[in-house]
XYZ file of C-alpha atoms in Angstrom:
629
model
C -10.982 -31.187 -30.237
C -7.272 -30.466 -30.768
C -7.542 -31.271 -34.464
C -10.546 -29.030 -34.915
C -8.784 -26.151 -33.163
C -5.499 -26.560 -35.002
C -6.977 -27.224 -38.442
C -9.973 -24.921 -38.552
C -9.673 -22.249 -35.874
C -6.021 -21.270 -35.535
C -5.470 -20.550 -39.254
C -8.172 -17.894 -39.013
C -6.968 -15.952 -35.957
C -4.522 -13.056 -35.800
C -2.157 -14.609 -33.241
C -2.368 -18.415 -33.321
C 0.775 -18.727 -31.162
C -1.348 -17.632 -28.220
C -3.100 -20.982 -28.228
C -0.384 -23.556 -29.022
C 0.729 -24.536 -25.511
C 3.970 -26.032 -26.802
C 6.378 -23.290 -25.762
C 9.852 -23.954 -24.458
C 9.690 -25.303 -20.850
C 5.931 -25.925 -20.996
C 4.962 -28.993 -18.948
C 2.804 -31.767 -20.406
C 1.864 -34.392 -17.871
C 0.070 -37.679 -18.371
C -3.513 -36.676 -17.651
C -4.616 -40.116 -16.497
C -1.777 -40.574 -14.014
C -2.270 -37.361 -12.043
C -4.933 -37.344 -9.301
C -5.598 -33.575 -9.060
C -5.934 -31.313 -12.087
C -5.956 -27.546 -11.872
C -6.292 -24.873 -14.531
C -4.545 -21.558 -13.858
C -6.756 -18.929 -15.441
C -5.469 -15.492 -16.340
C -8.380 -13.178 -17.203
C -6.620 -11.327 -19.990
C -4.820 -12.196 -23.192
C -1.784 -14.426 -23.408
C 0.792 -11.662 -23.873
C -0.177 -10.014 -20.592
C -0.599 -13.233 -18.628
C 2.738 -14.643 -19.712
C 4.464 -11.531 -18.378
C 3.165 -12.241 -14.886
C 5.787 -13.725 -12.574
C 3.110 -15.171 -10.281
C 1.910 -17.416 -13.109
C 5.394 -18.807 -13.613
C 5.808 -19.392 -9.877
C 2.507 -21.247 -9.483
C 3.019 -23.182 -12.727
C 6.407 -24.535 -11.723
C 5.426 -25.066 -8.094
C 2.317 -27.162 -8.760
C 3.768 -29.112 -11.672
C 6.789 -29.952 -9.525
C 4.635 -32.390 -7.529
C 3.705 -35.857 -8.771
C 0.117 -35.610 -7.530
C -0.800 -32.377 -9.227
C -1.101 -31.038 -12.716
C -1.486 -27.379 -13.657
C -2.294 -26.124 -17.133
C -2.829 -22.581 -18.392
C -5.797 -20.816 -19.857
C -6.083 -17.171 -20.927
C -8.930 -15.019 -22.119
C -9.057 -15.684 -25.859
C -8.904 -12.768 -28.251
C -12.183 -11.641 -29.762
C -11.426 -13.327 -33.070
C -10.754 -16.650 -31.354
C -13.808 -16.374 -29.113
C -16.096 -15.793 -32.076
C -14.753 -18.888 -33.782
C -15.011 -20.972 -30.611
C -18.635 -19.997 -30.077
C -19.465 -20.576 -33.747
C -17.945 -24.075 -33.656
C -19.173 -24.829 -30.133
C -15.652 -25.297 -28.843
C -15.504 -24.804 -25.068
C -12.674 -22.883 -23.453
C -9.698 -25.212 -23.154
C -6.322 -25.394 -21.457
C -3.233 -24.821 -23.570
C -1.223 -27.886 -22.584
C -3.770 -30.669 -23.162
C -6.569 -28.847 -25.013
C -8.955 -30.227 -22.383
C -12.193 -28.347 -21.705
C -12.052 -26.512 -18.380
C -15.029 -28.521 -17.182
C -12.775 -31.583 -16.896
C -10.500 -30.005 -14.271
C -10.971 -30.331 -10.518
C -10.318 -26.696 -9.843
C -9.989 -23.483 -11.813
C -7.849 -20.852 -10.160
C -8.200 -17.271 -11.355
C -5.504 -14.767 -10.559
C -7.136 -11.470 -9.561
C -4.692 -8.760 -10.560
C -6.952 -5.885 -11.546
C -10.599 -4.972 -10.969
C -11.201 -4.198 -14.633
C -10.576 -7.802 -15.632
C -13.592 -9.049 -13.650
C -15.954 -9.269 -16.643
C -13.408 -11.462 -18.413
C -13.723 -13.986 -15.581
C -17.451 -14.353 -16.181
C -16.893 -14.536 -19.911
C -14.284 -17.280 -19.546
C -16.559 -19.362 -17.317
C -19.406 -18.977 -19.783
C -17.177 -19.854 -22.719
C -16.133 -22.969 -20.806
C -19.793 -24.008 -20.451
C -19.666 -23.499 -16.683
C -22.429 -21.562 -14.890
C -21.013 -18.216 -13.831
C -22.779 -18.192 -10.450
C -21.431 -20.547 -7.800
C -24.939 -21.401 -6.584
C -25.753 -22.995 -9.963
C -22.612 -25.076 -10.165
C -23.324 -28.614 -8.993
C -20.871 -31.288 -7.998
C -20.081 -32.040 -11.662
C -18.403 -28.664 -12.116
C -14.904 -27.660 -10.999
C -14.267 -25.588 -7.930
C -13.602 -21.962 -8.843
C -11.088 -20.191 -6.624
C -9.233 -16.872 -6.747
C -6.040 -15.353 -5.404
C -3.828 -12.322 -5.915
C -4.111 -8.673 -4.813
C -7.835 -8.255 -5.566
C -8.555 -11.176 -3.224
C -7.928 -8.701 -0.400
C -11.415 -7.391 -1.169
C -13.074 -9.986 -3.392
C -16.641 -9.128 -2.298
C -17.918 -7.975 -5.740
C -16.882 -11.416 -7.053
C -18.469 -13.422 -4.244
C -21.501 -14.665 -6.268
C -19.156 -16.318 -8.776
C -16.447 -17.967 -6.650
C -16.281 -20.893 -4.241
C -13.222 -19.722 -2.323
C -10.401 -17.197 -2.225
C -6.847 -17.818 -1.086
C -5.332 -14.900 0.838
C -1.564 -14.470 0.839
C 1.508 -16.082 -0.650
C 0.544 -18.887 -3.019
C 3.708 -20.898 -2.354
C 2.332 -22.117 0.965
C -1.415 -21.734 0.453
C -2.068 -23.503 -2.812
C -0.227 -26.761 -2.007
C -2.238 -27.056 1.222
C -5.490 -26.544 -0.652
C -4.564 -29.073 -3.339
C -3.389 -31.599 -0.723
C -6.797 -31.371 0.902
C -8.469 -31.819 -2.471
C -6.404 -34.923 -3.175
C -7.220 -36.469 0.176
C -10.922 -35.871 -0.497
C -10.701 -37.449 -3.935
C -8.801 -40.411 -2.504
C -11.379 -40.881 0.216
C -14.585 -40.150 -1.697
C -13.615 -40.813 -5.298
C -14.253 -37.155 -6.110
C -15.938 -34.195 -4.448
C -19.451 -35.609 -3.883
C -20.336 -32.907 -1.361
C -18.838 -29.582 -2.434
C -20.316 -27.761 0.553
C -18.679 -30.131 3.037
C -15.337 -29.921 1.252
C -15.465 -26.131 1.336
C -16.279 -26.201 5.032
C -13.124 -28.192 5.660
C -11.135 -25.954 3.297
C -12.361 -22.883 5.191
C -10.537 -24.209 8.243
C -7.214 -24.019 6.420
C -5.349 -20.810 7.279
C -5.832 -18.210 4.555
C -8.789 -19.856 2.801
C -11.867 -17.617 2.629
C -15.147 -19.275 1.667
C -17.604 -16.380 1.325
C -20.797 -18.472 1.469
C -20.077 -19.061 5.153
C -20.336 -15.358 5.954
C -23.566 -13.365 5.912
C -23.733 -9.614 5.405
C -26.454 -7.465 6.980
C -27.114 -4.019 5.529
C -28.673 -0.954 7.095
C -31.389 1.225 5.577
C -28.804 3.686 4.267
C -27.043 0.913 2.353
C -24.053 0.639 4.650
C -22.980 -2.657 6.202
C -24.225 -3.251 9.723
C -22.749 -6.671 10.412
C -20.635 -9.473 8.928
C -21.429 -12.747 10.631
C -20.331 -16.384 10.261
C -23.105 -18.841 9.466
C -21.073 -22.025 10.047
C -19.326 -23.278 13.152
C -15.611 -23.786 12.818
C -14.849 -21.087 10.286
C -12.703 -18.202 11.575
C -14.284 -14.813 12.345
C -11.457 -13.225 10.362
C -9.463 -14.963 7.645
C -5.783 -14.150 7.934
C -3.388 -13.785 5.017
C -0.586 -16.363 4.880
C 3.013 -15.251 4.528
C 6.196 -16.980 3.373
C 8.672 -16.110 6.116
C 11.893 -17.102 4.316
C 11.986 -16.264 0.622
C 15.309 -18.071 0.168
C 13.538 -21.333 0.949
C 10.470 -20.597 -1.143
C 10.058 -22.070 -4.595
C 11.295 -19.952 -7.503
C 10.983 -20.954 -11.176
C 14.367 -21.082 -12.898
C 12.902 -22.837 -15.957
C 9.967 -20.573 -16.844
C 7.962 -20.981 -20.014
C 9.402 -19.006 -22.947
C 6.630 -17.686 -25.226
C 6.824 -17.966 -28.997
C 5.470 -14.470 -29.504
C 6.439 -11.140 -27.999
C 4.890 -10.495 -24.601
C 4.636 -7.327 -22.528
C 7.769 -8.218 -20.554
C 9.882 -10.427 -22.758
C 12.764 -11.079 -20.353
C 13.962 -13.172 -17.446
C 12.471 -12.049 -14.147
C 14.387 -12.341 -10.910
C 12.437 -11.577 -7.736
C 14.950 -9.941 -5.402
C 12.559 -9.253 -2.543
C 8.900 -9.286 -1.576
C 7.148 -6.548 0.377
C 7.791 -2.859 0.949
C 7.809 -0.928 4.196
C 8.240 2.564 2.771
C 4.721 3.184 3.956
C 3.274 5.176 1.053
C -0.246 5.783 2.297
C -1.961 5.301 -1.069
C -0.279 1.994 -1.811
C -2.234 -1.202 -1.300
C 0.611 -3.496 -2.389
C 2.791 -1.989 0.317
C 0.272 -3.268 2.861
C -0.573 -6.618 1.266
C 2.985 -7.879 0.930
C 4.500 -6.817 4.258
C 7.019 -7.477 5.743
C 10.035 -7.028 3.506
C 11.748 -10.336 2.814
C 14.903 -10.221 0.720
C 16.644 -13.015 -1.144
C 20.300 -13.758 -0.678
C 22.430 -12.160 -3.454
C 24.439 -15.347 -3.991
C 21.219 -17.291 -4.453
C 19.968 -14.641 -6.893
C 23.167 -14.865 -8.914
C 22.723 -18.638 -9.200
C 19.059 -18.236 -10.142
C 20.023 -15.663 -12.784
C 22.498 -18.084 -14.319
C 19.931 -20.886 -14.417
C 17.277 -18.545 -15.826
C 19.458 -17.350 -18.690
C 20.614 -20.865 -19.469
C 17.088 -22.268 -19.444
C 15.417 -19.490 -21.431
C 17.902 -17.828 -23.764
C 16.726 -14.395 -22.627
C 19.171 -11.522 -22.998
C 17.780 -9.306 -20.265
C 17.425 -9.870 -16.529
C 14.827 -7.760 -14.768
C 15.308 -7.420 -11.015
C 11.679 -7.320 -9.977
C 9.897 -6.390 -6.754
C 7.721 -3.595 -5.423
C 10.786 -1.468 -4.727
C 13.946 -2.989 -6.169
C 16.024 0.110 -5.463
C 15.518 -0.593 -1.765
C 17.130 -4.019 -1.934
C 19.959 -3.744 0.569
C 22.378 -5.702 -1.637
C 21.373 -4.092 -4.928
C 24.632 -2.462 -5.933
C 26.837 -5.509 -5.243
C 24.276 -7.721 -6.990
C 24.216 -5.530 -10.090
C 28.007 -5.345 -10.130
C 28.173 -9.113 -9.817
C 25.742 -9.636 -12.676
C 27.272 -7.004 -14.931
C 30.796 -8.323 -14.375
C 29.623 -11.812 -15.212
C 27.581 -10.985 -18.293
C 29.496 -8.028 -19.713
C 30.230 -8.634 -23.372
C 27.620 -11.359 -23.697
C 24.847 -9.022 -24.849
C 22.907 -9.558 -21.638
C 21.560 -6.500 -19.822
C 20.187 -5.910 -16.355
C 17.113 -3.739 -15.843
C 15.069 -2.374 -12.976
C 11.308 -1.865 -13.390
C 11.389 1.529 -11.647
C 13.630 3.497 -9.362
C 13.075 5.462 -6.203
C 14.658 8.840 -6.608
C 16.185 8.824 -3.164
C 17.786 5.420 -3.548
C 19.240 5.941 -6.966
C 23.004 6.501 -7.095
C 25.578 7.537 -9.626
C 27.311 4.215 -9.113
C 24.142 2.316 -9.937
C 23.569 4.357 -13.098
C 27.081 3.677 -14.275
C 26.776 -0.026 -13.593
C 23.542 -0.218 -15.559
C 25.000 1.714 -18.471
C 27.575 -0.986 -18.995
C 24.866 -3.146 -20.509
C 22.206 -2.404 -23.095
C 20.111 0.585 -22.039
C 16.402 0.644 -21.373
C 14.174 3.461 -20.151
C 14.370 4.956 -16.676
C 11.226 5.614 -14.681
C 10.942 7.624 -11.487
C 7.783 7.947 -9.452
C 7.584 11.182 -7.438
C 3.785 10.524 -7.316
C 2.971 14.152 -6.429
C 4.161 17.531 -7.657
C 4.816 19.275 -4.333
C 6.623 18.417 -1.132
C 3.469 19.110 0.862
C 1.498 16.437 -0.985
C 4.397 13.998 -1.027
C 4.461 14.315 2.767
C 0.703 13.690 2.932
C 1.133 10.400 1.097
C 4.363 9.630 2.982
C 6.375 9.369 -0.200
C 9.459 10.684 1.551
C 11.110 11.895 -1.652
C 12.400 15.428 -1.881
C 12.869 17.445 -5.048
C 16.606 17.577 -4.396
C 16.715 13.749 -4.365
C 14.909 13.533 -7.692
C 17.125 16.137 -9.354
C 20.288 14.437 -8.113
C 19.024 11.135 -9.467
C 18.016 12.407 -12.916
C 21.226 14.463 -13.166
C 23.230 11.329 -12.478
C 21.213 9.464 -15.082
C 21.663 12.164 -17.751
C 25.392 12.399 -16.996
C 25.665 8.630 -17.378
C 24.195 8.864 -20.865
C 20.460 8.390 -20.455
C 18.357 10.713 -22.567
C 14.831 9.583 -21.705
C 13.169 9.985 -18.292
C 9.595 9.061 -17.401
C 7.979 10.656 -14.366
C 4.953 8.985 -12.845
C 2.327 10.949 -10.878
C -1.135 10.436 -9.433
C -3.967 12.904 -9.805
C -6.714 13.329 -7.215
C -4.765 12.332 -4.116
C -6.397 13.409 -0.833
C -5.931 17.157 -0.159
C -4.677 17.846 -3.706
C -4.902 21.491 -4.821
C -4.164 23.500 -7.969
C -0.677 24.220 -6.576
C 0.082 20.496 -6.558
C -0.778 20.257 -10.254
C 1.435 23.263 -10.956
C 4.135 21.400 -9.058
C 4.001 18.554 -11.574
C 4.625 21.037 -14.357
C 7.503 22.675 -12.486
C 9.174 19.367 -11.726
C 8.911 18.138 -15.311
C 10.385 21.386 -16.643
C 13.323 21.220 -14.239
C 14.071 17.655 -15.313
C 13.898 18.689 -18.973
C 16.218 21.654 -18.355
C 18.735 19.435 -16.568
C 18.689 16.932 -19.404
C 19.187 19.560 -22.096
C 21.989 21.263 -20.170
C 23.923 18.052 -19.618
C 23.305 16.906 -23.165
C 24.715 20.191 -24.474
C 27.733 20.023 -22.153
C 28.522 16.506 -23.333
C 27.989 17.376 -27.003
C 25.256 14.803 -27.549
C 22.869 15.224 -30.444
C 20.186 12.832 -29.275
C 17.036 14.616 -28.164
C 16.186 14.631 -24.466
C 12.808 13.056 -23.731
C 10.708 13.672 -20.614
C 7.369 11.937 -20.227
C 4.813 12.826 -17.573
C 2.487 9.898 -16.967
C -0.506 10.589 -14.737
C -3.024 8.118 -13.359
C -6.116 8.931 -11.349
C -5.907 8.003 -7.698
C -8.117 5.078 -6.679
C -8.607 4.639 -2.905
C -7.993 1.001 -2.048
C -9.036 -1.338 0.748
C -6.618 -1.959 3.638
C -4.807 1.377 3.174
C -4.833 4.522 5.353
C -6.967 6.186 2.655
C -9.554 3.398 2.462
C -12.160 5.681 3.995
C -11.584 8.457 1.433
C -13.690 9.202 -1.635
C -12.375 9.377 -5.150
C -12.839 12.890 -6.533
C -15.899 13.172 -8.821
C -15.520 12.213 -12.450
C -16.069 15.736 -13.771
C -13.382 17.065 -11.453
C -10.945 14.367 -12.591
C -11.421 15.446 -16.191
C -11.073 19.118 -15.293
C -7.753 18.495 -13.549
C -6.497 16.348 -16.426
C -7.255 19.112 -18.885
C -5.700 21.752 -16.665
C -2.493 19.778 -16.441
C -2.450 19.326 -20.183
C -2.845 23.057 -20.660
C 0.118 24.018 -18.470
C 2.725 21.488 -19.608
C 5.155 22.935 -22.117
C 5.635 21.570 -25.601
C 8.366 18.961 -25.721
C 7.120 17.194 -22.608
C 5.035 14.136 -23.423
C 1.875 13.865 -21.361
C -0.018 10.602 -20.855
C -3.034 10.154 -18.631
C -5.431 7.359 -17.822
C -9.053 7.154 -18.840
C -11.071 8.880 -16.101
C -14.134 6.625 -16.528
C -11.994 3.542 -16.181
C -10.482 4.830 -12.936
C -13.989 5.592 -11.676
C -15.092 1.991 -12.221
C -11.899 0.723 -10.663
C -12.734 2.782 -7.565
C -16.256 1.318 -7.489
C -15.009 -2.260 -7.406
C -11.895 -1.663 -5.300
C -14.066 -0.761 -2.308
C -17.223 -2.573 -3.335
C -19.333 -5.154 -1.583
C -21.010 -8.313 -2.814
C -24.121 -6.465 -4.048
C -22.010 -5.239 -6.965
C -22.023 -8.770 -8.372
C -25.443 -8.002 -9.894
C -24.105 -5.041 -11.851
C -20.982 -6.927 -12.844
C -23.006 -9.793 -14.260
C -25.375 -7.429 -16.060
C -22.476 -5.487 -17.580
C -21.017 -8.727 -18.895
C -24.431 -9.727 -20.317
C -24.519 -6.374 -22.115
C -21.196 -7.184 -23.751
C -18.576 -5.712 -21.419
C -15.236 -7.497 -21.442
C -11.602 -6.521 -21.789
C -12.589 -3.359 -19.929
C -9.008 -2.281 -19.337
C -8.496 -2.081 -23.106
C -9.487 1.351 -24.372
C -10.768 -0.004 -27.683
C -13.132 -2.402 -25.924
C -14.220 -0.335 -22.935
C -17.795 0.921 -22.962
C -18.687 3.262 -20.121
C -22.220 3.585 -21.491
C -22.857 -0.146 -21.090
C -21.568 -0.055 -17.548
C -23.869 2.823 -16.664
C -26.762 0.920 -18.207
C -25.885 -2.075 -16.041
C -25.902 0.050 -12.897
C -29.250 1.615 -13.831
C -30.883 -1.714 -14.567
C -29.702 -3.273 -11.302
C -30.583 -0.220 -9.223
C -27.031 0.249 -7.990
C -25.480 3.685 -7.567
C -21.768 3.437 -8.421
C -21.050 6.794 -6.781
C -22.082 5.220 -3.464
C -18.889 3.186 -3.656
C -16.488 5.508 -5.478
C -17.360 9.008 -4.319
C -18.718 8.542 -0.784
C -16.397 9.129 2.182
C -16.833 6.192 4.530
C -17.339 7.036 8.229
C -14.394 5.861 10.304
C -16.639 3.789 12.550
C -18.368 1.999 9.637
C -18.133 -1.758 9.074
C -16.074 -2.181 5.927
C -16.918 -4.850 3.315
C -13.480 -6.409 3.865
C -13.569 -6.156 7.658
C -13.408 -9.946 8.066
C -10.275 -10.309 5.930
C -7.046 -9.815 7.851
C -4.068 -8.601 5.847
C -1.975 -8.256 8.975
C -1.814 -4.468 9.268
C -4.044 -3.342 12.119
C -6.905 -0.873 11.791
C -5.297 1.138 14.592
C -2.222 1.644 12.447
C -4.251 2.655 9.387
C -6.231 5.199 11.382
C -3.055 6.598 12.878
C -1.480 6.891 9.435
C -4.576 8.609 8.087
C -4.415 11.203 10.859
C -0.712 11.804 10.257
C -1.408 12.203 6.542
C -3.773 15.102 7.086
C -1.214 16.670 9.418
C 1.508 16.221 6.798
C 3.584 14.139 9.204
C 5.911 11.481 7.852
C 6.293 7.943 9.147
C 9.761 6.561 8.689
C 10.560 3.228 7.110
C 10.821 0.503 9.744
C 13.919 -0.826 8.015
C 15.758 2.172 9.409
C 15.558 0.649 12.873
C 12.334 1.889 14.443
C 9.130 -0.152 14.329
C 6.140 1.814 13.061
C 3.649 -0.421 14.852
C 1.766 -1.831 11.866
C 1.582 -5.163 13.785
C 2.305 -7.453 10.819
C 5.421 -9.040 12.267
C 3.916 -9.769 15.683
C 0.575 -10.856 14.294
C 1.958 -13.275 11.741
C 5.069 -14.407 13.602
C 7.413 -13.149 10.884
C 10.070 -10.461 10.682
C 11.946 -8.315 8.238
C 14.594 -10.216 6.312
C 17.264 -7.767 5.163
C 20.380 -9.311 3.679
C 22.210 -6.036 4.131
C 21.813 -6.389 7.879
C 19.482 -3.565 8.924
C 16.145 -3.972 10.661
C 13.846 -2.639 13.337
C 14.458 -3.278 16.985
C 10.936 -3.815 18.221
C 7.709 -1.871 18.719
C 8.083 1.782 19.456
C 4.479 2.641 20.147
C 4.355 5.233 17.406
């Protein structure tokens, strides 16, 4: 098959380097000597998947063991898919060019709802039935993990299991169990029995062992176990000490340019800022920081092993890392004059400092992004953003004075309680930033034009957040607000906004239940794939799929959910209690802030007590116990 692909297919595609599998640091194991084979499937193209740190972590982690083998597979581009179907070439892994059917398990990373159709397409291209009920013992297990596994219900018809939580501890346990079954039985002769045993592992959710009962109005009445021994609620698993967790210092280096073509250093995991719209802030609690000395060593190994010239300090909120400034100083002192730069993916306005800006300027510059999220203080208090206009202006002033000329401001449209005044606030804030930039540029005699970009996405209520009961504003209203904002922003300010229909579908699946699997499958049959790509997205096909399956998408996206309702993800425990979410929701509508628990006072989310973990702050601050907030 390799010869056919290399000789006849790759010369005809636009980006053949996507499919080579021979990149620097790629691992090629002896297929016949490894007992358990897994394919890591990323449901988007190579350039996006190879920018995902989670892929590099899982790849190095699994391949570090003698008993396991992990190879990569991405959604092929349309040109490649057409050739593969024409030549009857099944979807294959990059490292060995083996068909996916020959693996023991295929693990999809679930990063974004709008990649779901690609999952079905990849299974079909591999010659594997898309529905789990039609996959016999001869087919691989299909599992999923990542943020969308926190509510995987729309994908339930297509998966055997989902792994909830940090993959560093979950996946090895799952693969160990698989190996012991293969050793004992010579394979997986009884998939159902294996899954029953897997479901007893902490963090492993096997949806076929849970039945859903619906009421006449379409809402869920009950979620009930149908097997003895499986937990009533499946709890997310958490790495308690990130310093001791695996981190890849020899990641694969792609041959072609990817979205993030740089070395990635994970400085911390989790965020306790408590932004009420943010699902990631819930799913990755508590904050666990890495030791700065360890990070400096990892940075050195990364640069040596990859040849990258940029180190990105990644996390949900890197500016909150308690050792950030000394770490940046350490890195900049070490790499100054070598052409290596240090970058941060985004900055919190209230944590940004003049010192930090100056340290960053010593290396090669990249863009600066701030995320006020909302245009007025009232709405920022509703979402618990905790950033004041004064903080933002001090931060951007410091950045302009340090020589930056381009600032990107990120906002959300359609947040709960949003009014016309909040949209006007976005305009006002952007104009003030532009004025500050022009004034400082003039004072310093610079000729380079000041750039301010306003980037606006549509708010999507997510599961496990204080706003999980809220409705997304109707599609027509989203478009009206987008156009209003466009009409009031002055010339000179760049305005970007997300596709409203795409955000609507994202809202449908973010809070959907397993009945949506019918519409998802029908949409894929009608040709939907690469839905997050504007040039491929077809809203008309999606609406046709909903009509033909008798499913009303507005039921999921635009319906406020009663507080007492059984939620589709009620049996999946992310650690944050429902009591806390309800309390946060009430405080949101009162405009009351909840302080960050890193400042010393526990907010009562119950993650630490429930999971037996605690904040790990290398700078030495932390909460002192529950406060009964």
